[in-house]
Short mmCIF file of C-alpha atoms and ligand atoms in Angstrom, two decimals:
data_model
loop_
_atom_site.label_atom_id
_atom_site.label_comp_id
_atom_site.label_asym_id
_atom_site.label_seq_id
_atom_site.Cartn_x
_atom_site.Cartn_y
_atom_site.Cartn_z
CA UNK A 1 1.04 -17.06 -33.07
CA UNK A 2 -1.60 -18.98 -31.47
CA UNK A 3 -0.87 -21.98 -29.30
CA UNK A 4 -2.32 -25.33 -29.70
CA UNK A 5 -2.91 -25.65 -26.03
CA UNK A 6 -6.22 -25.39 -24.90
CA UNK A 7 -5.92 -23.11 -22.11
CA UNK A 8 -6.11 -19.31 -22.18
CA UNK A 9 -2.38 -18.17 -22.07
CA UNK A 10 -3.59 -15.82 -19.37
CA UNK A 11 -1.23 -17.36 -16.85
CA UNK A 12 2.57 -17.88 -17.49
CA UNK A 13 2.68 -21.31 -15.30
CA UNK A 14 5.74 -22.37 -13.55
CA UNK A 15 6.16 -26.33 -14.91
CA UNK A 16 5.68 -27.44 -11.54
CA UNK A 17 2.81 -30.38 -10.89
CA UNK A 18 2.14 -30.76 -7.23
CA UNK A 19 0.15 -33.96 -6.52
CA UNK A 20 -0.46 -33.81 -2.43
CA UNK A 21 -0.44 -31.51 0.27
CA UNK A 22 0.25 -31.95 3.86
CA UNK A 23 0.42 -28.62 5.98
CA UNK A 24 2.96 -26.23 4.98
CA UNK A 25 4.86 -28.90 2.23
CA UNK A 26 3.29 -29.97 -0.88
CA UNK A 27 4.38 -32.90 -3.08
CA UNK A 28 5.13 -32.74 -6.96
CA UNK A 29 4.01 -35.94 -9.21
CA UNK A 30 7.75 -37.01 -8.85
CA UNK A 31 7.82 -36.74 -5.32
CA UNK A 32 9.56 -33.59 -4.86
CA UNK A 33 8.84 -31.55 -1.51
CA UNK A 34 7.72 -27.75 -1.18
CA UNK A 35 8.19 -24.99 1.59
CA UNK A 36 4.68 -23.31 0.70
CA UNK A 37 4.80 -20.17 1.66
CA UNK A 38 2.57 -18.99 -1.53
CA UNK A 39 -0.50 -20.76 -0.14
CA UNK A 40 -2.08 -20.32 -3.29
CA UNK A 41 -1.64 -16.59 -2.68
CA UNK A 42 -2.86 -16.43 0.96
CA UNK A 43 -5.72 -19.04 0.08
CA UNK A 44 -4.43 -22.08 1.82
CA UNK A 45 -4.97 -20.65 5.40
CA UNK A 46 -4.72 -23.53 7.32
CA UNK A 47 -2.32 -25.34 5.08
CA UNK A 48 -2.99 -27.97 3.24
CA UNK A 49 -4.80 -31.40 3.91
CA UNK A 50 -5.99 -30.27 7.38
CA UNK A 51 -7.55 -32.84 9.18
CA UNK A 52 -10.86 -30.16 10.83
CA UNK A 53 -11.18 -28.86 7.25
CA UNK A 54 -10.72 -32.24 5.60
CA UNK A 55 -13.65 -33.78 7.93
CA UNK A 56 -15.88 -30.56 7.84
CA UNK A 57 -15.49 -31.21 3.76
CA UNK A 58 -16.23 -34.60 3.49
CA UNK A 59 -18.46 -34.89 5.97
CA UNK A 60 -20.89 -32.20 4.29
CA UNK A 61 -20.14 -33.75 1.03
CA UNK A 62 -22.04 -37.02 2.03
CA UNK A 63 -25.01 -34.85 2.99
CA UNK A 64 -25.95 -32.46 0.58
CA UNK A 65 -23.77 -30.15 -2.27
CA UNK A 66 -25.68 -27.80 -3.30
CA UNK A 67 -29.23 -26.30 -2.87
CA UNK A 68 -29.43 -22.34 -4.20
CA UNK A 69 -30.66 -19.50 -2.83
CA UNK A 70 -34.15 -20.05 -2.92
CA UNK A 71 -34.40 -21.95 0.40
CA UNK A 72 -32.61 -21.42 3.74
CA UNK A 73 -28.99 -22.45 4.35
CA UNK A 74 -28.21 -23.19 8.26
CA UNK A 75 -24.28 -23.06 7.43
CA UNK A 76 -24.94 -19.69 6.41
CA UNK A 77 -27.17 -18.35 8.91
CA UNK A 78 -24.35 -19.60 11.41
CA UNK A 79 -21.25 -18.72 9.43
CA UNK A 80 -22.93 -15.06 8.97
CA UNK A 81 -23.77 -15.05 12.72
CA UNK A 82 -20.31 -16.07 13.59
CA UNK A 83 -18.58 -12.99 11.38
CA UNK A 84 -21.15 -10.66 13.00
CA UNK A 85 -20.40 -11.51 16.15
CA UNK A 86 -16.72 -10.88 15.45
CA UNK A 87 -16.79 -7.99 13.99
CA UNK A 88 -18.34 -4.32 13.28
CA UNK A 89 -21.05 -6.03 10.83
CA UNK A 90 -24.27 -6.72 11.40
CA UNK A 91 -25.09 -8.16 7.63
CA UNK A 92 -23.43 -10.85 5.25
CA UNK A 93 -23.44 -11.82 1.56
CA UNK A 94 -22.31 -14.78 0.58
CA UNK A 95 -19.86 -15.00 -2.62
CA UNK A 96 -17.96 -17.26 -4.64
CA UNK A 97 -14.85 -15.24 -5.08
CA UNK A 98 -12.87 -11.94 -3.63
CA UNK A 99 -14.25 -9.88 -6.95
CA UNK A 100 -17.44 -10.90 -6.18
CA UNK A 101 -17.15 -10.01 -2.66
CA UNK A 102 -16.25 -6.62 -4.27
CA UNK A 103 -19.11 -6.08 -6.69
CA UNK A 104 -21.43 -6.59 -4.01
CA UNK A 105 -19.38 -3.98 -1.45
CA UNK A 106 -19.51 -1.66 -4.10
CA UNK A 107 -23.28 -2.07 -5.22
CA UNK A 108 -24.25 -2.27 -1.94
CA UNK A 109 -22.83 1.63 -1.16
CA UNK A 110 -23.97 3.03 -4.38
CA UNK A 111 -27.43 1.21 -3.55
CA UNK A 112 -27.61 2.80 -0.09
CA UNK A 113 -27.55 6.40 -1.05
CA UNK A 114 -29.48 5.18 -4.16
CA UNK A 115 -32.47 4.56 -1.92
CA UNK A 116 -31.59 7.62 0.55
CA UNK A 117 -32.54 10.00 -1.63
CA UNK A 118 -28.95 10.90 -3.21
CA UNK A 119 -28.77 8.68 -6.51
CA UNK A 120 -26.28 10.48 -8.05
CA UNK A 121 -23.78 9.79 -4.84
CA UNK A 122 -21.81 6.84 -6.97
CA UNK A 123 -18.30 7.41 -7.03
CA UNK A 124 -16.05 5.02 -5.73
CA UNK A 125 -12.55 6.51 -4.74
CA UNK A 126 -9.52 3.94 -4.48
CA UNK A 127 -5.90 3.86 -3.95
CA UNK A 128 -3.35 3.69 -7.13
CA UNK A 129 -1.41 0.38 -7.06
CA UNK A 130 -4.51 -1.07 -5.94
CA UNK A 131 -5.73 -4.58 -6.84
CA UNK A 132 -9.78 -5.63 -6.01
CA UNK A 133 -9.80 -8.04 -8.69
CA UNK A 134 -10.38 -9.00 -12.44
CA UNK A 135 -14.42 -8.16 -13.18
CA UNK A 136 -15.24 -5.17 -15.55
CA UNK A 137 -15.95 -3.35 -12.09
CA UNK A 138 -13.14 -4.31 -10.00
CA UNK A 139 -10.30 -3.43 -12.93
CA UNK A 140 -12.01 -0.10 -12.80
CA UNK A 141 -12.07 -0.34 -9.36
CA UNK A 142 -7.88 -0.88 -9.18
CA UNK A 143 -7.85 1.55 -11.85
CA UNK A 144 -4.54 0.09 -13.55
CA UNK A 145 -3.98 0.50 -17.22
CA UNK A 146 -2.25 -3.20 -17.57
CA UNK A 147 -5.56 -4.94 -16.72
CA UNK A 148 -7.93 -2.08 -18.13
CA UNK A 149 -6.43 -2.23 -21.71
CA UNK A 150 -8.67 -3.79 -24.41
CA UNK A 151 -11.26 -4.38 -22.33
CA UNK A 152 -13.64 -1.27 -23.50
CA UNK A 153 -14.48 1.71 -21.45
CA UNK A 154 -13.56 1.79 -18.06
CA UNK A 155 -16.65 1.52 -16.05
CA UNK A 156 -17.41 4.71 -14.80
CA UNK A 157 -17.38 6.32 -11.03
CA UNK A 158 -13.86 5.13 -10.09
CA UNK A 159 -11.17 7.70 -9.39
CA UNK A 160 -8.04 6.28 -7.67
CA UNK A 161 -5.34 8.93 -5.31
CA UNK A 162 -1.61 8.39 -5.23
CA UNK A 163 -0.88 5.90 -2.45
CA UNK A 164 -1.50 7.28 0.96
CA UNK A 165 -1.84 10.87 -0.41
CA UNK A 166 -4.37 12.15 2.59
CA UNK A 167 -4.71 15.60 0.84
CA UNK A 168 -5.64 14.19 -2.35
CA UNK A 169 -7.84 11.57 -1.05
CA UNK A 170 -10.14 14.36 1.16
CA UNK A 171 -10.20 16.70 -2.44
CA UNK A 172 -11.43 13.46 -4.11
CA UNK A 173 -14.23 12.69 -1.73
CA UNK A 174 -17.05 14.80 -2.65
CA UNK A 175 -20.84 15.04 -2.39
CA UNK A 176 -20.75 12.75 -5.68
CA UNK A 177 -18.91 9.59 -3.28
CA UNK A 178 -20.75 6.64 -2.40
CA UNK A 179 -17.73 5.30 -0.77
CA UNK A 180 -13.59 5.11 -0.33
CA UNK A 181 -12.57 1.66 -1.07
CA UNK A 182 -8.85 0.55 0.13
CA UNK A 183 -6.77 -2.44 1.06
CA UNK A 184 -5.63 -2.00 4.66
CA UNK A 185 -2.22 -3.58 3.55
CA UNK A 186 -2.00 -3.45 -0.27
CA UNK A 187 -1.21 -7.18 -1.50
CA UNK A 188 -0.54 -7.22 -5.29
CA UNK A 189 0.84 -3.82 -5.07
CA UNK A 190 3.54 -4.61 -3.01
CA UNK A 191 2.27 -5.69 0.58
CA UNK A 192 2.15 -1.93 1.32
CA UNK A 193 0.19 -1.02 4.20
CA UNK A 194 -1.58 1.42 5.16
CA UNK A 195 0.12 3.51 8.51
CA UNK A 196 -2.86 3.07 11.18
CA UNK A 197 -2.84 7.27 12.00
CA UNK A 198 -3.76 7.65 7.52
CA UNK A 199 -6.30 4.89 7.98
CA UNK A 200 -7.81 6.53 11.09
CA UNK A 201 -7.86 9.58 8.61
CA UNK A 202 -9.48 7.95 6.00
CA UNK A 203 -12.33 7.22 8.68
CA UNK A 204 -12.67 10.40 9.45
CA UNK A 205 -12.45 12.17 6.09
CA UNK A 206 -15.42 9.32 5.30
CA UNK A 207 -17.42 10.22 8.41
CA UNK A 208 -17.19 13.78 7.81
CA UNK A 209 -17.99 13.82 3.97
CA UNK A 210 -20.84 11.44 4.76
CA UNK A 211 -19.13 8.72 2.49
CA UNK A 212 -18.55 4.88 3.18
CA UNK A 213 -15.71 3.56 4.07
CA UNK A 214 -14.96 0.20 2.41
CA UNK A 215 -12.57 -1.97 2.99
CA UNK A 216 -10.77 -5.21 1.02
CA UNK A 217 -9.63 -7.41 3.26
CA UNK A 218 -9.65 -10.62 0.65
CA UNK A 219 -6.05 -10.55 1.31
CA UNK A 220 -5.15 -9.24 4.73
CA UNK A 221 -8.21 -10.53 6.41
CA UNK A 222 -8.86 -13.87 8.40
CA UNK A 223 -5.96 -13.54 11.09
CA UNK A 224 -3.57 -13.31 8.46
CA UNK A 225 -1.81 -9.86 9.44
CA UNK A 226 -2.13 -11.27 12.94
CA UNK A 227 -5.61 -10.10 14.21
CA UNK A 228 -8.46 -11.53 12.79
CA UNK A 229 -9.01 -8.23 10.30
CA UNK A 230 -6.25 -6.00 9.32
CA UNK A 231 -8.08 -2.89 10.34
CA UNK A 232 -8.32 -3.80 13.91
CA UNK A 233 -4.79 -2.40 14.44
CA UNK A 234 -5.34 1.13 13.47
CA UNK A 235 -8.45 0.60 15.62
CA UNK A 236 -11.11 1.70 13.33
CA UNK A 237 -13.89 -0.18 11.80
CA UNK A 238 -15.35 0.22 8.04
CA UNK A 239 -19.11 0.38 6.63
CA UNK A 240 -18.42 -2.70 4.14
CA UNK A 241 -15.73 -5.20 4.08
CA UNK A 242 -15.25 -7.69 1.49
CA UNK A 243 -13.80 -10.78 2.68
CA UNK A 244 -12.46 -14.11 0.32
CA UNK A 245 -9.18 -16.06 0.18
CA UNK A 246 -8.76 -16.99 3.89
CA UNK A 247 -12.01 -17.66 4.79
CA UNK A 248 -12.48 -21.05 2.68
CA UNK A 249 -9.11 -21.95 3.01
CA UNK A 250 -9.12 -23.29 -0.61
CA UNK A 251 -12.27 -23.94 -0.90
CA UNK A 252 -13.58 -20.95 -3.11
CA UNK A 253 -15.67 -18.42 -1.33
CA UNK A 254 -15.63 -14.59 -0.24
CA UNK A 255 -18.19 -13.00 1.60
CA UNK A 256 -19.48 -8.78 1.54
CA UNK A 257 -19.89 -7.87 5.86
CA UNK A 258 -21.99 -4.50 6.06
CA UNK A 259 -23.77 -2.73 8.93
CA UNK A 260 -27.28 -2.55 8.71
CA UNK A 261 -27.54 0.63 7.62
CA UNK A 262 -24.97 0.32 4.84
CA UNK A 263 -26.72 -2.47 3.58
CA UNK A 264 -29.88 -0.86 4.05
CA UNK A 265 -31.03 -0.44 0.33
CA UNK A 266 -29.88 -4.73 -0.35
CA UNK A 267 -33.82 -5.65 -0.51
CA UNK A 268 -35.16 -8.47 -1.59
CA UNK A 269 -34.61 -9.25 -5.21
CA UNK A 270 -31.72 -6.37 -6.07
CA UNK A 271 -28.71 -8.59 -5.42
CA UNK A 272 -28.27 -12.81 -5.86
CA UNK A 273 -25.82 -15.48 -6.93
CA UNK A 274 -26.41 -19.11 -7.94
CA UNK A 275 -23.51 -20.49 -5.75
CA UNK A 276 -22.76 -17.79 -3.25
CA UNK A 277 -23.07 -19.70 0.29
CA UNK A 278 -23.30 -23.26 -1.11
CA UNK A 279 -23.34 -25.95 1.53
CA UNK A 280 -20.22 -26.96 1.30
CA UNK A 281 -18.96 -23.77 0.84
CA UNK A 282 -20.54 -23.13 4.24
CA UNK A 283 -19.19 -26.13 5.86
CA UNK A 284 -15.70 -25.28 4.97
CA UNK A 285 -15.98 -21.21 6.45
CA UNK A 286 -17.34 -23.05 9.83
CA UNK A 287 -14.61 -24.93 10.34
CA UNK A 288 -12.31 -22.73 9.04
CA UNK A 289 -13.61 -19.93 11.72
CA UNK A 290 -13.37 -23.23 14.29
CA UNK A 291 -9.23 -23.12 14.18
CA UNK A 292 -9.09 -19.50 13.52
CA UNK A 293 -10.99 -18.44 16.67
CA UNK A 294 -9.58 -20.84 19.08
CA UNK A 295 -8.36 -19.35 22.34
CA UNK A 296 -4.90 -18.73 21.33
CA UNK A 297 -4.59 -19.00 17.52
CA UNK A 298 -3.87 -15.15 16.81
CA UNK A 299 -1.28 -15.14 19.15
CA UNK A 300 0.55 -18.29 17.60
CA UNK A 301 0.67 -16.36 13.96
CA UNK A 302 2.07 -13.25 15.82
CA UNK A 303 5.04 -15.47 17.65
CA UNK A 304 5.77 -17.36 14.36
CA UNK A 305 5.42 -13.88 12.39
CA UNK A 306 7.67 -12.00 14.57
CA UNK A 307 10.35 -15.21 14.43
CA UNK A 308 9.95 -14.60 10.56
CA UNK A 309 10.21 -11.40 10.18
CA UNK A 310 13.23 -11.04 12.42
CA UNK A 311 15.04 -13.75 10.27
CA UNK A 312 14.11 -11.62 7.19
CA UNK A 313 15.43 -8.50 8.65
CA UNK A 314 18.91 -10.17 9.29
CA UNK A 315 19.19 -11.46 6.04
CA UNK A 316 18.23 -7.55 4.77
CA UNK A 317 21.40 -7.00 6.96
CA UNK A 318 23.16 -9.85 5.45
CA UNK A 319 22.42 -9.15 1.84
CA UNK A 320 21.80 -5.44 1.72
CA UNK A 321 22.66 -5.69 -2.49
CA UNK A 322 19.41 -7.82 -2.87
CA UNK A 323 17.19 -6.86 -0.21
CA UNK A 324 15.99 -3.43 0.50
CA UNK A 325 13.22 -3.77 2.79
CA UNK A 326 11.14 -5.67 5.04
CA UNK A 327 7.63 -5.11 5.51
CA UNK A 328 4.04 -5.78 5.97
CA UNK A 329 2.05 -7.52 8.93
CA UNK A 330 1.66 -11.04 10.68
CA UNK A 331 2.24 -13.86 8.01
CA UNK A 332 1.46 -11.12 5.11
CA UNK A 333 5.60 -10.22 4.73
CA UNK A 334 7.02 -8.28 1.61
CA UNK A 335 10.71 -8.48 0.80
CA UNK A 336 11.38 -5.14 -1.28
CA UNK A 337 13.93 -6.56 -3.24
CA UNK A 338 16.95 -4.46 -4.87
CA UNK A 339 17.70 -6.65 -7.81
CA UNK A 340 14.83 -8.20 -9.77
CA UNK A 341 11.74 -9.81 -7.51
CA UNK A 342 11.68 -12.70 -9.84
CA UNK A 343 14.77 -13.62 -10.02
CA UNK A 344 14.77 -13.88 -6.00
CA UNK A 345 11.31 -15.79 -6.31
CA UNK A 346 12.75 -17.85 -8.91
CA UNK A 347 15.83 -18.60 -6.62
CA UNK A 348 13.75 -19.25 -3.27
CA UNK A 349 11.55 -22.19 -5.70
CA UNK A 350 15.37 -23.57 -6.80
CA UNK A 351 15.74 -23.94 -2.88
CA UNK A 352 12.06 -25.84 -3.40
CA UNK A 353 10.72 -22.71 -1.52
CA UNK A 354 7.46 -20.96 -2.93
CA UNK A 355 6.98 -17.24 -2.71
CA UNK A 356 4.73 -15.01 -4.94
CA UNK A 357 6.00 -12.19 -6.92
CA UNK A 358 4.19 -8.53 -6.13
CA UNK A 359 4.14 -5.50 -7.64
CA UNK A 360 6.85 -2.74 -6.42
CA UNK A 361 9.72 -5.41 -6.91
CA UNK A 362 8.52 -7.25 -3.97
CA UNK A 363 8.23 -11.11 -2.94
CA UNK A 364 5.39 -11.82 -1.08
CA UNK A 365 6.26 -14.46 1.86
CA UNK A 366 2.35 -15.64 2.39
CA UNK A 367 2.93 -19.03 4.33
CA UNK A 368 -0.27 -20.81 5.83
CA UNK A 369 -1.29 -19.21 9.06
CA UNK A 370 -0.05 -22.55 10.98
CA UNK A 371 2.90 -22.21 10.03
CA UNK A 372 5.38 -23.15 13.30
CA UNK A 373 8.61 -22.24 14.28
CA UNK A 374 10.60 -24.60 13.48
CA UNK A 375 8.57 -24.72 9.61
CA UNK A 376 9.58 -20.91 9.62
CA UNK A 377 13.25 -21.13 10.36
CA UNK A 378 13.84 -24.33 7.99
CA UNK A 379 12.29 -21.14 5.01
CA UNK A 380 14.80 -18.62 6.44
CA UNK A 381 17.41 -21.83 5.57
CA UNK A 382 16.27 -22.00 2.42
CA UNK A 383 15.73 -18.45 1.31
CA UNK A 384 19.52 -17.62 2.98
CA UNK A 385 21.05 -20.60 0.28
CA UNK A 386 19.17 -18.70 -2.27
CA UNK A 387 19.98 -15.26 -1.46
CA UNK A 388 23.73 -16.64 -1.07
CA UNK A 389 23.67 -18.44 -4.55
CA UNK A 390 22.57 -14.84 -6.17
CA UNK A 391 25.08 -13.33 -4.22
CA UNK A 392 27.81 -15.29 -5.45
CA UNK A 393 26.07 -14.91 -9.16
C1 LIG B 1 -7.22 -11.72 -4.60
C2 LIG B 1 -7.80 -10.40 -4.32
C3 LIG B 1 -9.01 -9.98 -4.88
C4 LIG B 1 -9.75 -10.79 -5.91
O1 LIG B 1 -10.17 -12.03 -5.43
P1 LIG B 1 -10.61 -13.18 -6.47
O2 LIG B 1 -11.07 -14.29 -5.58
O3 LIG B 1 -9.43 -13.51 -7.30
O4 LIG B 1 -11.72 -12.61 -7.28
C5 LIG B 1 -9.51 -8.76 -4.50
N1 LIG B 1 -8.87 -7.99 -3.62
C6 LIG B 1 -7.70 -8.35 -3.05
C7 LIG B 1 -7.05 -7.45 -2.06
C8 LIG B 1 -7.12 -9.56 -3.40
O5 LIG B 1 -5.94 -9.89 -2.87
#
């Protein structure tokens, strides 16, 4: 029956209204308080209402909005410079969104060998239980059936492997593959990662075969595993990256990092985007990178992260009937749980502690990267009251 709300009914909403923010605690319209550690599913970086991000905002908002593509954008030319000097790239794109991000990683490989002679060389090989987002390309691109179905033909030149499956990964990659395109720690599907010796493999396989190696770090990227990319512990680099969530900290933007000569065929005129890089977008990824790259910053999120994760693990011990596992990275932690993952998500909220449900039965703990101690033990509190309410039934 249809609804006589005017919203899509795309998202089941929890009847929650949060009004303010402040750091890790948000505030409802009837002045209710909130452990965040959803962060608007990893989004919220820096918490909420901070003061850098707050100024860098504002600040930029008295100046100019908005300007398009069509003339030069300092913000971006120094955000761009920033990420290149930080990591293996030497080229960005500017995006409004993770998908986007995506499209252009993937258009930018097939383009590559497009204009090196091997056009045919488009196939795209992925992970199963992958998630790169909701565009025509990107379902195809994650490659499962509950977000293909009724949308038409899948786009062609995506095959996805079983989950770490090395031998069925280097049979995939042919002469025919522009590129391998994986999570370094799968987020929707479960905050699985990926063990550093496979991704080193992956690397290899790619170098060998001549293929790219992409990489979606919307979700693990921007310190949030504890280094400033995911990738960096296994020790590798990739060919593409596409970067969102983190990086604007709530305000939306993503960005597609290439070496030059992955990005070699992106010529004038073959890629563009009415928003991508906006001013304030820009503004926001500056300061954002500001806190992030202090002297010190990665090593707070690794303290707090190991404090967390240490608390999870003895409530795994505590509660071994609801919790099966542990995992994942930094502030990017997955509770595997034995009895339904909503149910545990919807207990954690009923301690006013937010969590986001993942795929493989798994809540995703995703707390803003400045989290503190003190912010992380008063969750453990609340998610031990929880787990002990579903305990006792
Ligand atoms: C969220 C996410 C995306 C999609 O980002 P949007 O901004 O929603 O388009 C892609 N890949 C990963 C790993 C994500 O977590």
């Amino acid at each position: 029956m249809a609804s006589a709300a005017p919203l899509y009914e795309t998202y089941n909403r929890v009847p929650l209204r949060f009004e303010r923010g402040e750091g890790v605690w948000l505030t409802t319209d009837k002045g209710e308080r909130y452990l965040d550690f959803a962060a608007g599913i990893a989004v919220s970086s820096l918490g909420h209402s901070h003061p850098h991000l707050v100024e860098a905002l504002t600040g930029q908002a008295e100046k100019l909005w908005h300007l398009s593509n069509l003339y030069e954008i300092p913000g971006q030319e120094r955000l761009a410079a920033r990420l290149v000097e930080a990591t293996f790239a030497d080229k960005a794109f500017f995006t409004n969104s993770g998908a986007e991000a995506l499209e252009c990683a993937i258009k930018t490989a097939r383009r590559h060998f497009y204009i090196n002679g091997e056009p045919d060389r488009i196939g795209i090989v992925t992970m199963e239980g992958a998630f790169h987002g909701r565009t025509l390309a990107t379902i195809a691109a994650g490659g499962q059936a509950k977000y293909l179905e009724g949308f038409g033909p899948k786009a062609p030149g995506f095959d996805q492997v079983p989950f770490g499956d090395l031998d069925a990964l280097e049979a995939a990659v042919t002469e025919k593959t522009a590129g391998v395109l994986i999570e370094p720690v799968q987020g929707e599907g479960g905050i699985r990662p990926i063990d550093p010796d496979v991704l080193r493999k992956i690397r290899k396989i790619c170098d060998d075969k001549g293929a790219l190696l992409i990489l979606d770090e919307v979700q693990s990227g921007v310190g949030r595993t504890g280094r400033l990319f995911a990738h960096e512990w296994a020790g590798i680099t990739p060919d593409i990256m596409a970067v969102a969530k983190g990086i604007g900290a709530g305000f939306p933007f993503g960005v597609c990092l290439s070496t030059a000569s992955a990005a070699d065929g992106m010529t004038a005129g073959t890629h563009g985007t009415t928003y991508g890089g906006n001013p304030l977008a820009m503004a926001v990824g500056n300061a954002v990178l500001d806190v992030i790259l202090e002297d010190g910053f990665l090593d707070h999120i690794n303290d707090v992260a190991n404090a967390l994760s240490q608390g999870l693990v003895s409530l795994k011990d505590r509660y071994p009937d609801l919790i099966e596992d542990v995992r994942g990275n930094g502030l990017m932690l997955g509770i595997k749980c034995a009895k339904s993952n909503m149910e545990v998500v919807q207990a954690f909220r009923a301690e006013n502690l937010l969590s986001v449900p993942a795929g493989d039965n798994v809540v995703r703990l995703l707390p803003p990267l400045t989290l503190t101690a003190e912010e992380a033990r008063e969750g453990l509190k609340r998610m031990d009251a929880a787990l002990e309410k579903l305990t006792r039934g």
